[in-house]
mmCIF file of C-alpha atoms in Angstrom:
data_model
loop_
_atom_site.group_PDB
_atom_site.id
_atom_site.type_symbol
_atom_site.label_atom_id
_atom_site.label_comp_id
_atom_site.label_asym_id
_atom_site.label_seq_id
_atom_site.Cartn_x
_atom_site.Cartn_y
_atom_site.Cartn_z
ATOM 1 C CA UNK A 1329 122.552 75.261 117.445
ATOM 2 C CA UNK A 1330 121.258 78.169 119.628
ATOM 3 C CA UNK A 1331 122.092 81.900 117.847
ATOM 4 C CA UNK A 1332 122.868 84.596 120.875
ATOM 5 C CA UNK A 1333 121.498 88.234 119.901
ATOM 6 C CA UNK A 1334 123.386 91.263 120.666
ATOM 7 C CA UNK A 1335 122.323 94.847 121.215
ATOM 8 C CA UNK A 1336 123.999 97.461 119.940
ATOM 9 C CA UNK A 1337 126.199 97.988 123.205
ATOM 10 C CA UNK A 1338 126.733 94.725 124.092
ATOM 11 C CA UNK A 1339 128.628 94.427 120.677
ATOM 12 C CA UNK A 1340 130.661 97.491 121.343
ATOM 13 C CA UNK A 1341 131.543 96.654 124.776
ATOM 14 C CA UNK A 1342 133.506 93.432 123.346
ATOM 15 C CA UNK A 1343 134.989 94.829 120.731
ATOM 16 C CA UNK A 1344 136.599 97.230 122.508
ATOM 17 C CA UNK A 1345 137.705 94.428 125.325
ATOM 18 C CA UNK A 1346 138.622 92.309 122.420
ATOM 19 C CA UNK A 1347 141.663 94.262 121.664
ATOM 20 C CA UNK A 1348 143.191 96.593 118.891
ATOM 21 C CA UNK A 1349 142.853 94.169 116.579
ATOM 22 C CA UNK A 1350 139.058 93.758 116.313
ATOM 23 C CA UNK A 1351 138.839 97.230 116.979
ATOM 24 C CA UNK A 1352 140.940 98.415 114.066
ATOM 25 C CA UNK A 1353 139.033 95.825 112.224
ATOM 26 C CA UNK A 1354 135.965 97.331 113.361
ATOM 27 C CA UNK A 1355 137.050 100.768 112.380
ATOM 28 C CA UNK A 1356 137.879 99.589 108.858
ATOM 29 C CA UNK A 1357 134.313 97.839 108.655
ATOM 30 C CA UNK A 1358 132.708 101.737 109.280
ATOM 31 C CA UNK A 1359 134.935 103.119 107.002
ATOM 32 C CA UNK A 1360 134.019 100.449 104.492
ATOM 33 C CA UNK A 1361 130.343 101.243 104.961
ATOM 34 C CA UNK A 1362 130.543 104.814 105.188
ATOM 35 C CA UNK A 1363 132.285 104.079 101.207
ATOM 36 C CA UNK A 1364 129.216 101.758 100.750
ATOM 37 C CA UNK A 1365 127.095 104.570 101.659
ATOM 38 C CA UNK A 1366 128.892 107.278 99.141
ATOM 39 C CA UNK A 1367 128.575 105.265 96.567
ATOM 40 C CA UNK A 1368 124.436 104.428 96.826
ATOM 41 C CA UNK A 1369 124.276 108.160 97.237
ATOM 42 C CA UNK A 1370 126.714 108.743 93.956
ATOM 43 C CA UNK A 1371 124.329 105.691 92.005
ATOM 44 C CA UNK A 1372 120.673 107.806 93.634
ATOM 45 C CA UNK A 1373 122.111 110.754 91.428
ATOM 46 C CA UNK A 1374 122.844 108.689 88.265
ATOM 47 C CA UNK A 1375 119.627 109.161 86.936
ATOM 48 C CA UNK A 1376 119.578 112.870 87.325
ATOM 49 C CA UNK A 1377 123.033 113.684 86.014
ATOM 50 C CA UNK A 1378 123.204 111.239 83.159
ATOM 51 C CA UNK A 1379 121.214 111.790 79.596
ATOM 52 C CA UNK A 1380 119.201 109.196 78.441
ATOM 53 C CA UNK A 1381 121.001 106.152 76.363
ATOM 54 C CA UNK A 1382 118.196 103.646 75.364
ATOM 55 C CA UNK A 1383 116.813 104.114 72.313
ATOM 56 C CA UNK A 1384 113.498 102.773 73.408
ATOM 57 C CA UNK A 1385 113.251 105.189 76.381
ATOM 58 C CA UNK A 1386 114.236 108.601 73.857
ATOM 59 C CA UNK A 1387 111.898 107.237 71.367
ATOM 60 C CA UNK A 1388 109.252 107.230 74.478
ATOM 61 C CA UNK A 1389 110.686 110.820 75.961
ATOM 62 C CA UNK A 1390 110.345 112.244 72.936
ATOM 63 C CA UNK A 1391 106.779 110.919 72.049
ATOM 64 C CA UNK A 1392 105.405 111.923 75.947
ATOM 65 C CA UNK A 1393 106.970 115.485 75.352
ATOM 66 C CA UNK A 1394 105.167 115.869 72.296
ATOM 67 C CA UNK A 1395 101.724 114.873 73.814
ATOM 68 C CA UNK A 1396 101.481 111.508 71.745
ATOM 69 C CA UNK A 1397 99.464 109.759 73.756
ATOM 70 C CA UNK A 1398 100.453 106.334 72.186
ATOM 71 C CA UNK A 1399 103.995 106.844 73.515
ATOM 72 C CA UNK A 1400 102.276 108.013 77.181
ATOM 73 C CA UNK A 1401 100.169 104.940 77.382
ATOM 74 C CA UNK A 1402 103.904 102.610 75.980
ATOM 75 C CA UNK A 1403 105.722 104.678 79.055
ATOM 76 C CA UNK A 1404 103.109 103.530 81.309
ATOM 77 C CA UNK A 1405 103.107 99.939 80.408
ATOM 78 C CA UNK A 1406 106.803 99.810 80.762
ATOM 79 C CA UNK A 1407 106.160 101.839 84.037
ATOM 80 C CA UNK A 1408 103.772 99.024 84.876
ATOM 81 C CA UNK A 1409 105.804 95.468 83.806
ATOM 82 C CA UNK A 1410 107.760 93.866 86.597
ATOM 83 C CA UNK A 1411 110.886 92.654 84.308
ATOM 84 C CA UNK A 1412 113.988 93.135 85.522
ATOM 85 C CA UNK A 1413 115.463 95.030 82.084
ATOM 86 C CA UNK A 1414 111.917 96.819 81.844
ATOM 87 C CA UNK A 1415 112.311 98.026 85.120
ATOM 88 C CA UNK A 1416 115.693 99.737 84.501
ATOM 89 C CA UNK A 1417 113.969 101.239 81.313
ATOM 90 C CA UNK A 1418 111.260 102.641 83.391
ATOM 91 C CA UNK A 1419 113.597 104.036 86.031
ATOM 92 C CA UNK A 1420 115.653 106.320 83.025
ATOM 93 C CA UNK A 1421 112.129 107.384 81.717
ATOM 94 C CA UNK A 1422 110.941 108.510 85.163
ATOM 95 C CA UNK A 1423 114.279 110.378 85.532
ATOM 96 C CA UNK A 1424 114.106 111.977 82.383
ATOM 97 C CA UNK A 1425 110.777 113.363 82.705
ATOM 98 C CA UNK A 1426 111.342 114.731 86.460
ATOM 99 C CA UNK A 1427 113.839 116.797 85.018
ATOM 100 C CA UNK A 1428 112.019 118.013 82.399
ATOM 101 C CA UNK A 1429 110.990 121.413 83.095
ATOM 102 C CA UNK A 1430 107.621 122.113 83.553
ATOM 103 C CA UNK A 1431 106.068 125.771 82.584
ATOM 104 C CA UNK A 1432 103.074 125.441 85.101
ATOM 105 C CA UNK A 1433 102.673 122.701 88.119
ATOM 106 C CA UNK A 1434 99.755 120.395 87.346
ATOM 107 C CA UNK A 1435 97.463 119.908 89.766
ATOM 108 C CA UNK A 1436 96.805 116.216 91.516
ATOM 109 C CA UNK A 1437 93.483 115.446 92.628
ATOM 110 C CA UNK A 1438 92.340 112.229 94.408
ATOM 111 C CA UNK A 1439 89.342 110.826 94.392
ATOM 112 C CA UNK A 1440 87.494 108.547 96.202
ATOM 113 C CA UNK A 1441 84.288 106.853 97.729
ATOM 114 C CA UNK A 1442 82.458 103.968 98.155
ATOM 115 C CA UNK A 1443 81.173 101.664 95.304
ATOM 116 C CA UNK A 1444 77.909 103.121 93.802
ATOM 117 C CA UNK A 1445 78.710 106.229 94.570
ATOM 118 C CA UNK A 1446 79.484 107.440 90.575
ATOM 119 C CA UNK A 1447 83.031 108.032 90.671
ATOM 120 C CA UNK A 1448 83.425 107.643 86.920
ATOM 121 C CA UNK A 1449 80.611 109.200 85.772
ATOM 122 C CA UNK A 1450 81.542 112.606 88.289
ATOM 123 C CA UNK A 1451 84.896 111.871 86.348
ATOM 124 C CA UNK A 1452 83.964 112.162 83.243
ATOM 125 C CA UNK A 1453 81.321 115.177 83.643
ATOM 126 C CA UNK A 1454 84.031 117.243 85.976
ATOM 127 C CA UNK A 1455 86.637 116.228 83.281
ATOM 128 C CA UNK A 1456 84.729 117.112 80.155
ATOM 129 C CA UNK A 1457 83.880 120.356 81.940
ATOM 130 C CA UNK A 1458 87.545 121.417 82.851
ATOM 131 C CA UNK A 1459 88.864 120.514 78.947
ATOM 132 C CA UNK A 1460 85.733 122.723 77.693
ATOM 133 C CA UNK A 1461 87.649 125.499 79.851
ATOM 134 C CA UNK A 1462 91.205 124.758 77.824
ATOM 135 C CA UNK A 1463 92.713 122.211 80.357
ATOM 136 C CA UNK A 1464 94.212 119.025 79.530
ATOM 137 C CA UNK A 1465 93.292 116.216 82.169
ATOM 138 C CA UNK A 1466 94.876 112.975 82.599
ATOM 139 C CA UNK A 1467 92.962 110.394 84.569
ATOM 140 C CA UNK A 1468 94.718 107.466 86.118
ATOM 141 C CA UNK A 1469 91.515 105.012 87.431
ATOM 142 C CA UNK A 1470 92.824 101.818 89.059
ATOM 143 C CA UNK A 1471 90.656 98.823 89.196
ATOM 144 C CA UNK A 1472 90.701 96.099 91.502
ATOM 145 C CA UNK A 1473 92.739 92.955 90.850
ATOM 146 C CA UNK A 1474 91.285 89.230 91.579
ATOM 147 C CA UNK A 1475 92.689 87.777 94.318
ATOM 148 C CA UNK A 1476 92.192 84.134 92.603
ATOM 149 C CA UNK A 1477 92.970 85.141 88.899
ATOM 150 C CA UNK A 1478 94.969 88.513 89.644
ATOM 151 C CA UNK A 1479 92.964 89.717 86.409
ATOM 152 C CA UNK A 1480 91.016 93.049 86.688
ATOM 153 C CA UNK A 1481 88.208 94.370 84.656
ATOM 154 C CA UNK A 1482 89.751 97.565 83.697
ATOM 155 C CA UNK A 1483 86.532 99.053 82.465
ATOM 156 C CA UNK A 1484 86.833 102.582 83.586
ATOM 157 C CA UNK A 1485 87.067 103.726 79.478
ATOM 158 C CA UNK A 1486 83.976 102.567 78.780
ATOM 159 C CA UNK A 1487 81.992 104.389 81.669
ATOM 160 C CA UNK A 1488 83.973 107.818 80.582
ATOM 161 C CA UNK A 1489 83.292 107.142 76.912
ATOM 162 C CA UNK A 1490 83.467 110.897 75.830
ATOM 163 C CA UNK A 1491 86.540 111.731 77.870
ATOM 164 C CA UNK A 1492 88.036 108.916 76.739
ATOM 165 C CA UNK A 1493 88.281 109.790 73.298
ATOM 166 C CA UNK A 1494 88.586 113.771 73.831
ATOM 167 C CA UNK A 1495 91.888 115.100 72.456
ATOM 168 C CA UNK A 1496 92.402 116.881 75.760
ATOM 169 C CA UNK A 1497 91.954 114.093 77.399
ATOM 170 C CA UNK A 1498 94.042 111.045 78.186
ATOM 171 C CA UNK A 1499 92.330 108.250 80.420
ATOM 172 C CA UNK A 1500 94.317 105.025 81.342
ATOM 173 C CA UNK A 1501 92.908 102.448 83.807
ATOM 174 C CA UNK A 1502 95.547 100.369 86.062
ATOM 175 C CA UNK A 1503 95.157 97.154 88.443
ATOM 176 C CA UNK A 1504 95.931 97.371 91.759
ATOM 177 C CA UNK A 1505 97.527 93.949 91.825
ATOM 178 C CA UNK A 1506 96.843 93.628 94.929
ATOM 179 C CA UNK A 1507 98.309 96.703 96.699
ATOM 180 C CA UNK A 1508 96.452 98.256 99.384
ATOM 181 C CA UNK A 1509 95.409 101.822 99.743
ATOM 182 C CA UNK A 1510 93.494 102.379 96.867
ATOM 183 C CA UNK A 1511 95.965 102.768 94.411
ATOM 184 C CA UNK A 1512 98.779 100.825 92.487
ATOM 185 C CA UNK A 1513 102.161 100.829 93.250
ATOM 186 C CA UNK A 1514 103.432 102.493 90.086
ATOM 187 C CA UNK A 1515 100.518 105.411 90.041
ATOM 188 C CA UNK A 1516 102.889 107.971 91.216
ATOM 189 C CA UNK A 1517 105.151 107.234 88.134
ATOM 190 C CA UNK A 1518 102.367 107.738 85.749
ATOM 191 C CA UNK A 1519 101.314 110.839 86.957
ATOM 192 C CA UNK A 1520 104.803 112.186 86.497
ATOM 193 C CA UNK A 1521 104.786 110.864 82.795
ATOM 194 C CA UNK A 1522 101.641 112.387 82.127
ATOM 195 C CA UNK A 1523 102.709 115.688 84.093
ATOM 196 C CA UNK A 1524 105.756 116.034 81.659
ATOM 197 C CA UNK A 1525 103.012 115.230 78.421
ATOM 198 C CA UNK A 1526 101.502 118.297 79.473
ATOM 199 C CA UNK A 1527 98.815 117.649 81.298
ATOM 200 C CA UNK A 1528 97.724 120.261 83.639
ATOM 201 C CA UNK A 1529 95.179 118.699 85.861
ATOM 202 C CA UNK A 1530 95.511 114.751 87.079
ATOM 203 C CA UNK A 1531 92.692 112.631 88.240
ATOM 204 C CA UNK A 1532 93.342 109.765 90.207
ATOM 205 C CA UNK A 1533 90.544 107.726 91.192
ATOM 206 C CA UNK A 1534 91.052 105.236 93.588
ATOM 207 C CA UNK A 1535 89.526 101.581 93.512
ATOM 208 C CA UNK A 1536 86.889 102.588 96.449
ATOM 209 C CA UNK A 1537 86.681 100.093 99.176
ATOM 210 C CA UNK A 1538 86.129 102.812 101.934
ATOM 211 C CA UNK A 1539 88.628 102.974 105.159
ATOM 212 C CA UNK A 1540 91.928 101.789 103.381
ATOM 213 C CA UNK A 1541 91.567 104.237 100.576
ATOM 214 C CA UNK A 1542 94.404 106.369 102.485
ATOM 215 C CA UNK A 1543 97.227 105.515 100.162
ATOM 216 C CA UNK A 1544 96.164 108.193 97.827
ATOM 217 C CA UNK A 1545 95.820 111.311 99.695
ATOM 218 C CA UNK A 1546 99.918 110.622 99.837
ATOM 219 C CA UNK A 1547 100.882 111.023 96.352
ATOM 220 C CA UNK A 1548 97.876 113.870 95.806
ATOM 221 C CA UNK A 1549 97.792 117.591 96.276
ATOM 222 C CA UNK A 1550 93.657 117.606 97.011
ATOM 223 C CA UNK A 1551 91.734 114.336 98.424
ATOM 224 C CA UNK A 1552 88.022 114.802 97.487
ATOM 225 C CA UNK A 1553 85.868 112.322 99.119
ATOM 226 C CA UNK A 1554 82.313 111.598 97.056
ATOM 227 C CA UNK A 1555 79.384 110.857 99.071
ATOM 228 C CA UNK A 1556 76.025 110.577 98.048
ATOM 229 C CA UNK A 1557 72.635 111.203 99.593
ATOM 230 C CA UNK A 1558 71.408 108.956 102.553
ATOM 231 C CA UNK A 1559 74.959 108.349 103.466
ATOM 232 C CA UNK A 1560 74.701 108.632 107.283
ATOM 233 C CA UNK A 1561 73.902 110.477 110.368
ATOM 234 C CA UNK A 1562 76.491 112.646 112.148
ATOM 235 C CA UNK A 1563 77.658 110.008 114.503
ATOM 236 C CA UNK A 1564 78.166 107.732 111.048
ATOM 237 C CA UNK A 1565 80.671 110.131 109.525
ATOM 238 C CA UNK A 1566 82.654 111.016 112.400
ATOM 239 C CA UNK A 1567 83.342 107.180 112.473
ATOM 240 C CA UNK A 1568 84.643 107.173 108.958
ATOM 241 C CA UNK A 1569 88.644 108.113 109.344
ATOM 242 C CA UNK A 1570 89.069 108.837 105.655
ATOM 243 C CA UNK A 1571 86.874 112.168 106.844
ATOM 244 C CA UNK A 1572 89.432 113.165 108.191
ATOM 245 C CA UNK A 1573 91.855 113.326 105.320
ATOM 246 C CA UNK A 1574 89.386 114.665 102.885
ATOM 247 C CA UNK A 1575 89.584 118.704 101.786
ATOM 248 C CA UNK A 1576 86.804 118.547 99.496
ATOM 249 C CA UNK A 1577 83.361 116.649 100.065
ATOM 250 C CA UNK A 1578 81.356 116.095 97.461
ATOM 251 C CA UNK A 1579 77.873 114.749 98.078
ATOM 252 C CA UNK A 1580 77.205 113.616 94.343
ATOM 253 C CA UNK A 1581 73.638 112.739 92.833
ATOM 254 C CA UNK A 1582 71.672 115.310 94.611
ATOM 255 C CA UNK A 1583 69.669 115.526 91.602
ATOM 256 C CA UNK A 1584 65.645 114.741 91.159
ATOM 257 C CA UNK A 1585 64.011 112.935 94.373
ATOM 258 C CA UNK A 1586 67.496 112.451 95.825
ATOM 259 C CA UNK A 1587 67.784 116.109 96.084
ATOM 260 C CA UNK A 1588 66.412 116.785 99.325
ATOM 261 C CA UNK A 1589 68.277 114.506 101.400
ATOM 262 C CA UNK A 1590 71.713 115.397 99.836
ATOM 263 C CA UNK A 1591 70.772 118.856 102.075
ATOM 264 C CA UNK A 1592 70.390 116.466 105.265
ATOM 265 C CA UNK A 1593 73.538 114.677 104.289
ATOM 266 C CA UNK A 1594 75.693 117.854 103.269
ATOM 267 C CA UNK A 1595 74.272 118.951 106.985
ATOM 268 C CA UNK A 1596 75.310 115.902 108.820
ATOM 269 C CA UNK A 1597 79.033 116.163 107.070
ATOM 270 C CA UNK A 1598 79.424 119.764 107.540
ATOM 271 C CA UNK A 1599 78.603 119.266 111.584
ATOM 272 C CA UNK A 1600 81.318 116.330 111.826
ATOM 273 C CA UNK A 1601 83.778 117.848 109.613
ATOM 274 C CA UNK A 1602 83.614 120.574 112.668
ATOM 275 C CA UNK A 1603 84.465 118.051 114.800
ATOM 276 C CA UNK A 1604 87.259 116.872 113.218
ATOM 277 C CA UNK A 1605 90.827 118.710 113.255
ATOM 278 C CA UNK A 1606 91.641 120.250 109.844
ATOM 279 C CA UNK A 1607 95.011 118.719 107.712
ATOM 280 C CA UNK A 1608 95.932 122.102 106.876
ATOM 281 C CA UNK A 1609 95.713 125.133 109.566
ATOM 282 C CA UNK A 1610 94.877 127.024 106.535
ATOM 283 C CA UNK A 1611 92.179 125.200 104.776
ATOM 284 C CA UNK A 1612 88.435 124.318 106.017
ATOM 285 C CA UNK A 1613 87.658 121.342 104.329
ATOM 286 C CA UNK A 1614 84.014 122.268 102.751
ATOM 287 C CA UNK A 1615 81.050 119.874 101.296
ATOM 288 C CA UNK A 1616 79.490 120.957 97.997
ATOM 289 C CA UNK A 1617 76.439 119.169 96.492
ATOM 290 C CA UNK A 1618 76.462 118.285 93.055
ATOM 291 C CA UNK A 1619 75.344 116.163 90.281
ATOM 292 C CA UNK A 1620 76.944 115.071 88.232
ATOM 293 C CA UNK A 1621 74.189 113.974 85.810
ATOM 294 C CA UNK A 1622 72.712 117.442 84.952
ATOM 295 C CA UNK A 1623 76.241 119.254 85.823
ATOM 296 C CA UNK A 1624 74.548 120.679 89.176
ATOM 297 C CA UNK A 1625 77.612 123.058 90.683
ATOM 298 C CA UNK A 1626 80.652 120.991 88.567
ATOM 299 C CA UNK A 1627 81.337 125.186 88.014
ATOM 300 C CA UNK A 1628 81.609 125.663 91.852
ATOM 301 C CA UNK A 1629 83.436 122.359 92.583
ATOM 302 C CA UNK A 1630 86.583 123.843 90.220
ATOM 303 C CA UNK A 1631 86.060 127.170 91.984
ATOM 304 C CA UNK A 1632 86.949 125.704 95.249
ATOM 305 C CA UNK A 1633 89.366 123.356 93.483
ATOM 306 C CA UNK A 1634 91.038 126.629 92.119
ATOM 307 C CA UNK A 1635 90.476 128.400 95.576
ATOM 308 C CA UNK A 1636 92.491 125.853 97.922
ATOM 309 C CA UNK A 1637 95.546 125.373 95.041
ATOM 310 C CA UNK A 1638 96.044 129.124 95.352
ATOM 311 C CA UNK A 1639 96.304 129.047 99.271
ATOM 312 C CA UNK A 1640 99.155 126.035 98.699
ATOM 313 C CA UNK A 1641 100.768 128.501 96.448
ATOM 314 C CA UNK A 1642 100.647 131.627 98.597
ATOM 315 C CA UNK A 1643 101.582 130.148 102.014
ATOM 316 C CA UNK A 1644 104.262 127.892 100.374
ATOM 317 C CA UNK A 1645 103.013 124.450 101.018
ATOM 318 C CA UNK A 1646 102.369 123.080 97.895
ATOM 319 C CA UNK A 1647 106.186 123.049 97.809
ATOM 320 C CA UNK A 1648 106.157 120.933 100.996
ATOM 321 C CA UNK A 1649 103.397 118.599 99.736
ATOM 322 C CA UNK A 1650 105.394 117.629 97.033
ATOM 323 C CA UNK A 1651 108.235 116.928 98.990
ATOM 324 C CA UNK A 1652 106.285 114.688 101.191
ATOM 325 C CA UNK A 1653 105.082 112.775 98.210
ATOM 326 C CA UNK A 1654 108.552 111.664 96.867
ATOM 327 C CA UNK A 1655 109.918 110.998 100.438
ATOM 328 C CA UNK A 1656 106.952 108.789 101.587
ATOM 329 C CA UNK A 1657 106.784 106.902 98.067
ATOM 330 C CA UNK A 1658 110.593 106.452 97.885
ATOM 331 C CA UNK A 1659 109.993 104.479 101.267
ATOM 332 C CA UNK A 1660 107.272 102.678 99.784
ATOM 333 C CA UNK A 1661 109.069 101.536 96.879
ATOM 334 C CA UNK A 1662 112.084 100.621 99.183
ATOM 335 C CA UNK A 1663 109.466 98.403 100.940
ATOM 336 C CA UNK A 1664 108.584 96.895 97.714
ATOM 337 C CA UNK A 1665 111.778 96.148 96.709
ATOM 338 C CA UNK A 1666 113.049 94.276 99.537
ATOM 339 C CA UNK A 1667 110.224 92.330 99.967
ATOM 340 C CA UNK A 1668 110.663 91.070 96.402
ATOM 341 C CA UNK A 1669 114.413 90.463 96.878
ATOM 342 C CA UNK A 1670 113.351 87.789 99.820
ATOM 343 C CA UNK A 1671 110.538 86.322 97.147
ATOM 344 C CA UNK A 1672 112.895 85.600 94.596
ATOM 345 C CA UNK A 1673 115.737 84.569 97.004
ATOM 346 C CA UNK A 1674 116.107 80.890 96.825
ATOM 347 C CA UNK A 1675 117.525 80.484 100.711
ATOM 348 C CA UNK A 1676 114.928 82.506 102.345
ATOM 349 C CA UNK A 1677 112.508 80.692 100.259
ATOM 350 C CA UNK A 1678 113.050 77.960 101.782
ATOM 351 C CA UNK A 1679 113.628 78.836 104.927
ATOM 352 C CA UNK A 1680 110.313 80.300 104.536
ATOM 353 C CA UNK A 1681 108.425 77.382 104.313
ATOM 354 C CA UNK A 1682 110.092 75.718 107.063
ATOM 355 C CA UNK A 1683 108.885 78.286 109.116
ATOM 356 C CA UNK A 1684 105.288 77.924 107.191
ATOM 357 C CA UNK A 1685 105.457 74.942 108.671
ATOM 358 C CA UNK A 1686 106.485 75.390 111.865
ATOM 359 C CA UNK A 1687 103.449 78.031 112.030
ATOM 360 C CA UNK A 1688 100.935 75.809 110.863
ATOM 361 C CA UNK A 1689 102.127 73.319 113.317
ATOM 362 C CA UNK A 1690 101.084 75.883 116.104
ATOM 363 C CA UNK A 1691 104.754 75.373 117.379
ATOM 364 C CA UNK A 1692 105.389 78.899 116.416
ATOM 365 C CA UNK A 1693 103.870 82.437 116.772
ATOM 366 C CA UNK A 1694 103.782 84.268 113.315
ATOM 367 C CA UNK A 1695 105.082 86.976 114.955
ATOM 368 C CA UNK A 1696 108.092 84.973 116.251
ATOM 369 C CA UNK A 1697 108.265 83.581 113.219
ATOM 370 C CA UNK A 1698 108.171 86.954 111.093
#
């Protein structure tokens, strides 16, 4: 049985050469789906006009509010599980903490680099620093998952071993199970449930695999990019796009005999950043080196930290940022969920593999086939 495609205007033409019938038809199949459309918009607002009902999530609300960091780390986990009545939990906690009122915007820094470089340990230095100072940081590390056992090593508490156990601090590692970009899917959601636990300043360090580390600099205020000495020649870090998306290098471990070439490498970074276009008409991205071993300039990383949030303020586009963030992220999660309504539907499944098949066969293009 062969299946005949129509555009758009094909499908109009014979409607309308069809008769009244099918056309008055057709105008009752808009109407229907402009109905369809009221009520998905009417449902969107549910969670922002209605109070919370479960127990479970007020008992969590009320635990994040007060800064109990058992209930954050609960909140996350139910954030974090993929059942179906968890899910719906995790969707009236998120709701309930956007619209709690916040008395100062925290600030959401990403983090990233290659392996080796000493994320963690920069972490936990920068982060110890900044609570010495009165802040409260959250840090949300996510570690890779195993593609074969889907388990990850989650040992970003034991490398931060002081700021894990600081009472200003609150440190929770995540899997990435399997998503791409650095981050997990639900990372956004725990920075909002840490936000509304009072946490000022939020860390997010990204599972650092180099190019695809993008992901993050979407759901961020500030993308710092850590380098370290010996990292490349000019011509090496105009090839590297995440560069380009960075506002704050930091070429870490310039410490000891490493301490001269961290000047040749902030050099070579500082004469490609030139090259590169800016993100913000407003902002020079700058390099800083620092260690974060002895504490080498962790004072004049937060002062440009401090510096670039105060230009978002004054020219208005930390407002926009944020706006980005949920409208990029909503489309993610949309993503998300469709593709795991065709997993779990039993039809498609199986059409699936007959199309696995047909693939395999090499009777089929996967991109016919998609």
């Amino acid at each position: 049985m062969s299946i005949m495609l129509l555009t758009p205007v094909t499908l109009m033409r014979r409607i309308a050469s069809a008769g009244p019938g099918i056309s008055r038809r057709a105008t009752q199949h808009k109407a229907q789906v402009g109905l369809c459309r009221c009520k998905r918009q009417q449902s969107s607002l549910h969670y922002q006009q209605q109070p919370v009902r479960s127990p479970t999530v007020q008992r969590l609300f009320a635990g994040i509010k007060e800064g109990d960091r058992g209930s954050l780390s609960r909140g996350i986990t139910l954030v974090e599980s993929t059942r179906s009545d968890h899910r719906e939990q995790a969707r009236e906690l998120v709701a309930a903490c956007v619209r709690e009122p916040q008395q100062k915007r925290a600030m959401r820094i990403g983090l990233t680099g290659t392996p080796g470089v000493g994320k963690s340990t920069f972490i936990e230095a920068f982060g110890m620093m900044l609570v010495g100072r009165g802040h409260r940081v959250s840090v949300m590390a996510v570690d890779p998952s195993s593609k074969r056992s889907g388990g990850s090593v989650l040992g970003d508490k034991t490398r931060m071993q002081r700021l894990s156990v600081s009472d200003g601090a609150y440190v929770r590692p995540s899997p990435s199970r399997g998503t791409l970009g650095g981050v997990a899917r639900n990372t956004l959601d725990s920075i909002i449930l840490a936000e509304a636990g009072g946490y000022d300043v939020c860390l997010v360090e990204t599972v650092g695999v180099g190019q695809s580390e993008t992901m993050v600099s979407e759901m961020v205020d500030m993308f710092v990019l850590l380098m370290q000495p010996g990292s490349g020649d000019e011509l090496q870090g105009v090839k590297r796009g995440i560069m380009e998306l960075a506002d704050l290098v930091v070429i870490n471990k310039a410490d000891g005999p490493l301490a001269l070439p961290a000047r040749q490498t902030r050099t070579d970074i500082m004469n490609a950043l030139h090259l590169m276009v800016p993100r913000r008409s407003t902002w020079t991205p700058k390099a800083i080196r620092a260690s974060a071993t002895t504490g080498h300039n962790l004072d004049r990383i937060w002062d440009t930290v401090q510096r670039y949030f105060a230009m978002l303020d004054t020219t208005g586009q930390w407002d926009v940022l944020r706006t980005e963030q949920q409208q990029k992220w909503m489309w993610r999660e949309v993503t998300s969920l469709l593709l795991g309504a065709l997993e779990r539907n039993p039809k498609t499944k199986e059409y699936s593999r007959t199309l696995e098949a047909e693939v395999s066969a090499g009777r089929l293009p996967p991109t016919v086939a998609a």
